[in-house]
XYZ file of C-alpha atoms in Angstrom:
574
model
C -11.487 67.402 -6.929
C -9.365 70.460 -7.742
C -10.952 73.431 -9.468
C -10.704 73.635 -13.260
C -8.062 76.052 -14.610
C -8.934 79.484 -15.930
C -9.975 78.964 -19.531
C -10.567 75.239 -18.970
C -7.043 73.931 -19.740
C -3.900 74.257 -17.638
C -1.225 75.600 -19.964
C 1.806 73.787 -18.527
C 4.384 74.556 -21.209
C 7.016 72.300 -19.621
C 4.817 69.284 -20.293
C 3.773 70.541 -23.736
C 7.346 71.183 -24.877
C 9.072 68.224 -23.205
C 9.311 66.234 -26.499
C 11.164 69.192 -28.058
C 13.429 69.942 -25.122
C 16.719 68.742 -26.623
C 16.111 70.623 -29.861
C 14.995 73.778 -28.059
C 18.024 73.625 -25.756
C 20.348 73.418 -28.757
C 18.521 76.196 -30.598
C 18.575 78.473 -27.543
C 22.373 78.490 -27.620
C 22.396 79.785 -31.197
C 19.847 82.612 -30.882
C 20.270 86.233 -29.833
C 19.309 86.521 -26.194
C 17.683 88.801 -23.654
C 18.578 88.675 -19.954
C 15.362 88.980 -17.974
C 14.653 91.419 -15.176
C 13.548 90.087 -11.811
C 9.907 90.877 -12.573
C 10.107 89.259 -16.018
C 11.666 86.168 -14.442
C 8.727 85.812 -12.047
C 6.212 86.369 -14.850
C 7.922 83.864 -17.144
C 8.008 81.134 -14.490
C 4.258 81.397 -14.009
C 3.635 81.494 -17.774
C 5.701 78.340 -18.220
C 4.214 76.310 -15.349
C 0.598 77.259 -16.060
C 0.088 79.621 -13.148
C -0.889 82.317 -15.648
C -3.190 80.099 -17.740
C -4.548 80.729 -20.311
C -1.471 82.808 -21.239
C 1.185 81.067 -23.335
C 3.499 84.018 -23.690
C 3.896 87.746 -23.182
C 1.048 90.002 -24.281
C 0.884 91.138 -27.867
C -0.259 94.686 -28.543
C -3.857 93.530 -29.088
C -3.789 91.554 -25.824
C -2.151 94.407 -23.920
C -4.676 96.965 -25.180
C -7.619 94.704 -24.415
C -6.412 93.893 -20.889
C -5.597 97.505 -20.006
C -8.893 98.888 -21.310
C -11.377 96.082 -20.611
C -9.734 93.686 -18.090
C -10.157 90.953 -20.676
C -8.088 89.113 -23.249
C -9.250 89.427 -26.876
C -10.853 85.981 -26.454
C -13.141 87.502 -23.832
C -11.464 85.668 -20.945
C -11.134 87.718 -17.781
C -7.562 88.965 -17.195
C -6.805 92.148 -15.274
C -3.032 92.746 -15.211
C -0.914 93.245 -18.374
C 1.976 90.781 -18.683
C 4.610 92.103 -21.068
C 8.249 91.734 -21.986
C 9.813 95.216 -21.968
C 13.169 95.687 -23.712
C 15.162 98.777 -24.693
C 14.644 99.639 -28.349
C 18.380 100.082 -28.887
C 18.996 96.569 -27.569
C 16.294 95.145 -29.844
C 17.911 96.873 -32.822
C 21.297 95.442 -31.833
C 19.727 91.977 -31.753
C 18.118 92.557 -35.142
C 14.767 91.630 -33.628
C 11.678 91.941 -35.851
C 8.290 90.187 -35.877
C 8.988 86.540 -36.581
C 12.392 86.579 -34.862
C 13.153 84.129 -32.085
C 15.014 85.199 -28.963
C 16.363 83.205 -26.036
C 15.187 84.438 -22.627
C 17.918 83.947 -20.040
C 17.862 83.814 -16.247
C 19.566 86.929 -14.776
C 20.997 84.867 -11.906
C 22.899 82.163 -13.781
C 22.455 83.003 -17.481
C 20.655 79.721 -18.152
C 18.249 79.646 -21.127
C 14.701 79.397 -19.810
C 12.558 79.879 -22.890
C 12.450 80.942 -26.520
C 10.019 83.648 -27.583
C 8.741 83.947 -31.139
C 8.081 87.661 -31.594
C 4.580 88.465 -32.802
C 4.892 92.212 -32.549
C 6.999 95.035 -31.172
C 5.178 98.072 -29.827
C 5.183 101.062 -27.513
C 2.462 102.142 -25.110
C 1.130 105.122 -23.208
C 2.419 104.585 -19.668
C 0.104 107.193 -18.191
C -2.872 105.429 -19.715
C -1.703 102.086 -18.286
C -1.228 103.599 -14.842
C -4.667 105.212 -14.801
C -6.553 102.257 -16.259
C -4.872 99.419 -14.374
C -3.925 101.037 -11.053
C -6.394 103.925 -10.991
C -3.685 106.531 -10.449
C -0.634 108.166 -12.004
C 0.825 108.955 -8.568
C 4.398 107.655 -8.285
C 3.826 106.913 -4.607
C 2.140 103.782 -5.980
C 4.883 101.120 -6.359
C 3.581 99.890 -9.721
C 3.395 103.408 -11.146
C 6.898 104.148 -9.875
C 8.137 100.931 -11.488
C 6.341 101.810 -14.688
C 7.980 105.233 -14.804
C 11.489 104.329 -13.698
C 12.107 100.632 -14.393
C 10.049 99.654 -17.438
C 11.965 99.714 -20.713
C 10.696 101.773 -23.653
C 9.537 98.984 -25.989
C 7.311 95.942 -25.458
C 7.659 92.589 -27.196
C 4.732 90.205 -27.507
C 4.635 86.568 -28.513
C 4.284 82.975 -27.400
C 7.117 81.185 -25.622
C 8.450 77.649 -25.600
C 9.872 76.125 -22.424
C 13.557 75.239 -22.341
C 14.444 75.006 -18.622
C 12.732 75.799 -15.341
C 14.377 78.507 -13.215
C 16.708 76.890 -10.687
C 15.859 77.666 -7.061
C 18.027 76.777 -4.072
C 15.752 77.944 -1.262
C 12.731 76.083 0.113
C 12.738 73.739 -2.885
C 10.401 71.218 -1.238
C 7.576 73.767 -0.969
C 8.019 75.461 -4.348
C 5.306 73.703 -6.333
C 3.891 74.214 -9.810
C 0.109 74.186 -10.378
C 0.262 70.559 -11.502
C 2.256 69.629 -8.393
C -0.225 71.405 -6.104
C -3.115 69.689 -7.844
C -1.383 66.323 -7.404
C -0.933 67.103 -3.705
C -4.642 67.844 -3.344
C -5.439 64.528 -5.011
C -3.034 62.626 -2.783
C -4.523 64.208 0.348
C -8.097 63.725 -0.900
C -8.753 67.449 -0.619
C -11.824 68.456 -2.633
C -12.527 71.895 -1.147
C -9.536 74.183 -0.692
C -9.406 77.757 0.593
C -6.329 79.596 -0.681
C -4.773 82.374 1.393
C -2.521 84.989 -0.210
C -0.005 86.886 1.906
C 3.163 88.978 1.544
C 3.548 89.610 5.279
C 4.478 87.478 8.280
C 1.519 85.598 9.738
C 0.368 86.083 13.316
C -2.477 84.728 15.445
C -5.120 86.780 13.611
C -4.094 85.271 10.264
C -4.253 81.755 11.647
C -7.710 82.508 13.109
C -8.909 84.015 9.821
C -7.854 81.005 7.740
C -9.312 78.501 10.214
C -12.602 80.431 10.248
C -12.665 80.299 6.451
C -12.048 76.540 6.529
C -14.880 76.040 9.044
C -17.290 78.234 7.084
C -16.641 76.428 3.789
C -15.912 72.937 5.177
C -12.547 73.089 3.428
C -8.823 72.661 3.841
C -6.379 75.580 3.688
C -3.607 76.332 1.198
C -1.241 78.957 2.594
C 0.364 80.368 -0.564
C 2.622 83.326 0.238
C 4.331 85.395 -2.439
C 8.107 84.917 -2.654
C 8.732 86.871 -5.843
C 8.517 90.665 -5.794
C 6.380 92.372 -3.170
C 6.108 95.946 -1.922
C 9.476 97.716 -1.510
C 10.410 97.644 2.162
C 8.589 94.377 2.926
C 10.255 91.787 5.130
C 12.459 89.487 3.035
C 10.949 86.202 1.935
C 13.540 84.082 3.784
C 12.341 85.488 7.109
C 8.699 85.251 6.111
C 8.941 81.618 5.032
C 10.582 80.705 8.342
C 7.593 82.371 10.014
C 5.118 80.418 7.873
C 6.903 77.174 8.673
C 6.748 78.004 12.388
C 3.026 78.717 12.258
C 1.978 75.617 10.284
C 2.051 73.296 13.350
C -0.529 75.609 14.963
C -3.151 74.266 12.567
C -4.979 71.005 13.336
C -3.196 68.064 11.788
C -4.129 67.656 8.122
C -5.929 70.984 7.812
C -3.353 73.122 5.992
C -0.457 72.978 3.540
C 2.199 75.573 2.717
C 3.254 76.205 -0.882
C 5.207 79.180 -2.226
C 4.254 81.380 -5.172
C 6.982 83.101 -7.276
C 4.731 86.027 -8.177
C 5.823 89.591 -8.912
C 3.107 91.603 -7.205
C 2.086 94.973 -8.584
C 0.211 96.084 -5.439
C -2.690 96.806 -7.784
C -5.554 96.590 -5.292
C -8.893 95.572 -6.878
C -7.531 94.468 -10.258
C -4.743 92.548 -8.569
C -7.213 90.763 -6.295
C -9.036 89.401 -9.352
C -5.673 88.364 -10.825
C -4.791 86.567 -7.578
C -8.096 84.697 -7.683
C -7.387 83.558 -11.258
C -3.928 82.342 -10.269
C -5.292 80.390 -7.274
C -7.902 78.827 -9.515
C -5.082 77.648 -11.783
C -3.448 76.063 -8.739
C -6.681 74.150 -8.087
C -8.167 76.121 -5.175
C -11.949 76.177 -4.972
C -12.143 79.163 -2.587
C -10.050 82.296 -2.167
C -9.794 84.631 0.827
C -9.955 88.336 0.012
C -9.276 90.429 3.078
C -9.269 94.090 3.922
C -7.290 96.246 1.448
C -6.149 93.177 -0.498
C -2.911 93.929 -2.408
C -3.178 97.576 -1.401
C -0.018 99.730 -1.588
C -0.911 102.046 1.292
C -1.156 105.811 1.043
C -0.757 108.135 -1.930
C 1.379 111.271 -1.992
C -1.419 113.200 -0.263
C -1.626 110.702 2.592
C -4.912 109.067 1.546
C -5.270 105.363 0.782
C -5.068 104.461 -2.898
C -8.025 102.088 -2.587
C -10.976 101.699 -0.275
C -10.623 98.999 2.404
C -13.088 96.631 0.725
C -12.843 97.820 -2.892
C -10.885 94.686 -3.837
C -13.565 92.455 -2.326
C -16.257 94.261 -4.287
C -14.510 93.770 -7.643
C -13.781 90.080 -7.050
C -17.382 89.514 -5.978
C -18.539 91.270 -9.158
C -16.776 88.606 -11.231
C -17.343 85.644 -8.909
C -19.579 83.682 -11.290
C -17.159 84.131 -14.180
C -14.139 83.384 -12.021
C -15.702 80.117 -10.867
C -13.816 80.311 -7.595
C -15.774 81.090 -4.450
C -14.651 84.268 -2.758
C -14.412 84.266 1.030
C -14.508 87.947 2.040
C -13.217 88.888 5.481
C -13.145 92.059 7.470
C -10.204 92.813 9.732
C -10.050 90.646 12.854
C -9.561 92.293 16.230
C -8.614 90.813 19.601
C -11.091 90.777 22.501
C -9.013 90.503 25.688
C -11.956 89.885 28.007
C -12.898 86.687 26.170
C -9.438 85.875 24.751
C -10.633 85.537 21.162
C -10.480 87.172 17.732
C -13.612 88.468 16.033
C -14.293 90.288 12.746
C -14.422 93.948 13.622
C -17.931 94.337 12.186
C -19.240 91.635 14.567
C -17.924 93.242 17.773
C -20.661 94.765 19.910
C -20.390 98.427 20.796
C -18.488 99.025 24.019
C -16.550 95.745 23.926
C -12.855 96.283 24.644
C -10.534 95.436 21.734
C -6.779 95.395 21.159
C -4.752 95.722 17.967
C -1.119 96.182 17.013
C -0.587 97.935 13.695
C 2.225 97.109 11.298
C 3.898 100.388 12.223
C 3.672 99.594 15.926
C 5.017 96.073 15.357
C 8.020 97.479 13.494
C 8.601 99.935 16.352
C 8.564 97.138 18.920
C 10.940 95.039 16.868
C 13.265 98.018 16.412
C 13.311 98.966 20.089
C 13.078 95.488 21.600
C 9.730 96.327 23.243
C 7.605 93.287 24.202
C 5.211 91.725 21.693
C 2.301 90.089 23.534
C 1.365 86.457 22.967
C -2.231 87.396 22.159
C -0.839 89.039 19.020
C 1.721 86.495 17.834
C 3.302 83.183 18.718
C 6.645 83.172 20.582
C 8.209 81.134 17.763
C 7.193 83.803 15.236
C 8.422 86.667 17.400
C 11.796 84.954 17.842
C 12.247 84.654 14.071
C 11.253 88.279 13.495
C 13.609 89.500 16.218
C 16.476 87.538 14.685
C 15.823 89.217 11.337
C 15.116 92.639 12.862
C 17.523 93.104 15.754
C 17.130 96.192 17.947
C 19.117 99.287 17.026
C 21.954 98.563 19.438
C 22.670 95.386 17.442
C 22.373 96.978 13.995
C 25.154 98.448 11.910
C 25.531 102.061 10.816
C 27.714 104.306 8.683
C 29.002 107.753 9.537
C 29.883 109.420 6.229
C 32.127 112.476 6.602
C 32.439 114.734 3.563
C 34.464 117.897 3.084
C 37.392 119.472 1.332
C 40.910 118.058 1.388
C 42.590 118.856 4.745
C 39.280 119.942 6.266
C 39.909 117.728 9.307
C 37.477 114.979 8.341
C 40.139 112.267 8.570
C 41.161 113.426 12.045
C 37.502 113.332 13.096
C 37.167 109.861 11.562
C 40.151 108.484 13.468
C 38.989 110.015 16.738
C 35.481 108.640 16.194
C 36.947 105.189 15.540
C 38.694 105.337 18.926
C 35.480 106.454 20.664
C 33.414 103.658 19.112
C 36.056 101.034 19.869
C 35.959 102.246 23.454
C 32.159 101.904 23.425
C 32.436 98.278 22.234
C 29.608 96.057 21.062
C 30.474 95.959 17.340
C 33.475 96.032 15.040
C 34.512 99.418 13.664
C 35.888 99.913 10.144
C 37.558 103.052 8.813
C 37.366 103.932 5.111
C 39.640 106.920 4.522
C 39.607 108.595 1.134
C 43.263 107.970 0.303
C 43.101 104.369 1.512
C 40.159 103.627 -0.771
C 41.951 105.340 -3.670
C 44.963 103.090 -3.174
C 43.199 99.815 -2.412
C 39.974 99.921 -4.458
C 40.205 102.727 -6.993
C 43.831 102.982 -8.030
C 42.908 102.909 -11.725
C 40.537 105.871 -11.438
C 41.323 109.479 -12.201
C 39.499 112.591 -11.038
C 36.847 113.290 -13.645
C 33.316 113.648 -12.287
C 32.422 110.178 -13.557
C 35.494 108.627 -11.935
C 34.877 110.460 -8.670
C 31.304 109.153 -8.665
C 32.527 105.596 -9.277
C 34.942 105.923 -6.364
C 32.226 107.195 -4.023
C 29.876 104.420 -5.203
C 32.510 101.824 -4.303
C 32.845 103.344 -0.849
C 29.058 103.196 -0.536
C 28.977 99.528 -1.514
C 31.608 98.584 1.070
C 29.914 100.733 3.725
C 26.542 99.103 3.031
C 27.976 95.600 3.328
C 29.714 96.461 6.610
C 26.526 98.069 7.896
C 24.471 95.034 6.909
C 26.811 92.809 8.898
C 26.219 94.886 12.043
C 29.486 96.826 11.995
C 30.144 100.520 12.503
C 31.608 102.046 9.351
C 33.301 105.446 9.243
C 33.911 106.779 5.724
C 35.793 110.000 5.042
C 36.102 110.784 1.326
C 35.886 114.236 -0.222
C 32.722 113.130 -2.094
C 32.139 116.531 -3.701
C 28.909 115.813 -5.575
C 25.499 115.751 -3.955
C 23.922 113.090 -6.205
C 26.712 110.597 -5.491
C 26.310 111.144 -1.737
C 22.549 110.658 -2.070
C 23.040 107.318 -3.826
C 25.352 106.170 -1.017
C 22.729 107.149 1.534
C 20.029 105.170 -0.289
C 22.263 102.117 -0.491
C 23.406 102.180 3.141
C 20.008 103.101 4.587
C 18.586 99.809 3.311
C 21.120 98.016 5.506
C 21.103 100.143 8.662
C 21.794 103.641 9.933
C 23.342 106.424 7.865
C 24.653 109.760 9.126
C 26.012 112.449 6.836
C 28.506 114.788 8.492
C 29.598 117.856 6.525
C 33.031 118.988 7.696
C 32.577 122.587 6.546
C 36.031 123.946 7.349
C 36.627 127.057 5.176
C 38.913 126.716 2.166
C 41.434 129.175 3.627
C 41.850 127.018 6.714
C 42.130 123.868 4.589
C 44.929 125.455 2.578
C 46.676 126.435 5.799
C 46.300 122.881 7.195
C 47.659 121.278 3.997
C 51.151 120.218 5.045
C 51.702 118.294 1.797
C 51.290 121.437 -0.293
C 48.692 119.923 -2.605
C 46.607 123.100 -2.678
C 49.694 125.152 -3.608
C 50.331 122.856 -6.580
C 46.683 123.114 -7.643
C 46.744 126.924 -7.387
C 49.938 126.967 -9.461
C 48.190 124.886 -12.119
C 50.301 121.782 -11.630
C 47.210 119.773 -10.610
C 44.025 120.086 -12.659
C 40.463 119.479 -11.472
C 41.253 119.872 -7.771
C 38.185 120.196 -5.551
C 37.839 123.688 -4.123
C 40.261 125.255 -6.598
C 39.161 124.536 -10.162
C 36.493 121.910 -9.469
C 33.329 122.445 -7.466
C 32.340 121.103 -4.082
C 28.554 120.902 -3.622
C 27.844 121.495 0.083
C 25.236 119.078 1.478
C 21.852 120.598 2.246
C 20.680 117.605 4.274
C 23.615 116.845 6.570
C 22.847 115.336 9.975
C 25.687 117.414 11.417
C 27.719 120.365 10.136
C 31.132 120.864 11.750
C 33.992 123.329 11.342
C 37.295 122.428 13.002
C 38.240 126.133 13.167
C 35.296 126.700 15.516
C 34.804 123.347 17.257
C 37.349 120.923 18.673
C 37.721 117.413 17.270
C 36.619 115.912 20.580
C 33.462 118.031 20.644
C 32.581 117.073 17.068
C 33.054 113.400 17.938
C 30.870 113.871 21.004
C 28.105 115.389 18.867
C 28.244 112.398 16.516
C 28.066 110.056 19.512
C 24.982 111.939 20.717
C 23.298 111.384 17.337
C 24.001 107.657 17.569
C 22.749 107.506 21.159
C 19.593 109.442 20.273
C 18.662 106.821 17.684
C 19.548 103.850 19.888
C 22.631 102.591 18.065
C 24.802 102.972 21.162
C 24.052 103.158 24.855
C 21.962 100.919 27.086
C 18.284 101.832 27.148
């Protein structure tokens, strides 16, 4: 039979509140509301379906303080990660929220009411203390600490919730299961011993071997339960990962394993998070839980050292194993032995035996360059899916962002570069000239700093979408402010390549090149706030290329941009 829930009772609030659903739905439409963040949405879904049992709401101040300082709820039950509803104080004041108030919690995707919270208390916390106690560090290189510092609102709201609606999902609906649904599946399949496997990465042969070994060791079946909520920034998207998991499931013996998705917002909290994961899997009915090397680890700190020891998470889960009442299956990293064509735990490999490994960094390099990925490492079906989602550079999009004063020559460079890239072929080429964008997208904007920043942000959005679709985008606005250019770079770089070209033609030459006489009008005072005359231009300090059309020909500048693109593999046949 399935394992008992944490605390003894599965707190499925959908079932509890079903008799009140019509009344709660009507009430939700009359109450002040809060639109949830993505993390809050994930947390709420697992509160409502019982995945976070014994929680029935967001932590009150007493619960928060107890969890942060002792890894326990005030009841004494083990709980290692604080679960809170953070809201801006000004917004709370606008809502008139006080202890005893009821607020509707709405889905950020479709504005549907999901739950009603009855506020028990409103409080603030010491974020440094939370970072040090929960994550063991105040280093912002840790994703949870960075989130805490930059994304968490200033005030926390605690209180129990009542279920109104479940979040609506449109992807992989058949394998998104609540704890009760997973438990029913175990019962239907007559599974009595179940090893749960947590992952936020694609699975390869080593992962399949690890889970099968765990099943053999514990005479159990396997629940593959990957996270499809929030994971580490930069991770492979969950759509790609789930396609990989679906491709690998037939590699298990028939009847051995099931795949079920978990809408968890990970904190990458290492040891404390591993205990939290074990509690969650217990709520889903698993009797065993695999804790591998550096479980839920975020990688390196700002000094280049790992935040947590490789087996620190295992040690903490083992410390609480009797209280958790879920058997921990600790594993060391598996390594491939080519001479015997098998995987073995690294601590069981005899000295002198030849081993092979491919690191995550090396895998990303091979995907990026199109280098071969051997079958001993992964299955062809998995590699195909990963290559589709991570095409080599010559199939990826990029943006060349030219910035400089009016009449600096950047638009001439942009047009010439468009011709060169069209001649190269292989992808569509789009040209976003400053005046074109002003006319087509930003005609209502003026020339204050705020309005200039909005205009540049719109260019960045369009450039990022073109880049994501595999196109070449050439943008040529003035873009006088460094922070706005930096935000464009961050946005585009998530989609593909980004190259900043500073067209540093001197002001005197720009004035001379200005056939329309705009500079003359600005100097005469007829135009106010004109860049280079009575408004500043902040020269980039991090440009990939600096060009001056008074010293270098347009064709040579274009050639130098082409060389940058060839160097990084975006064009040319390697």
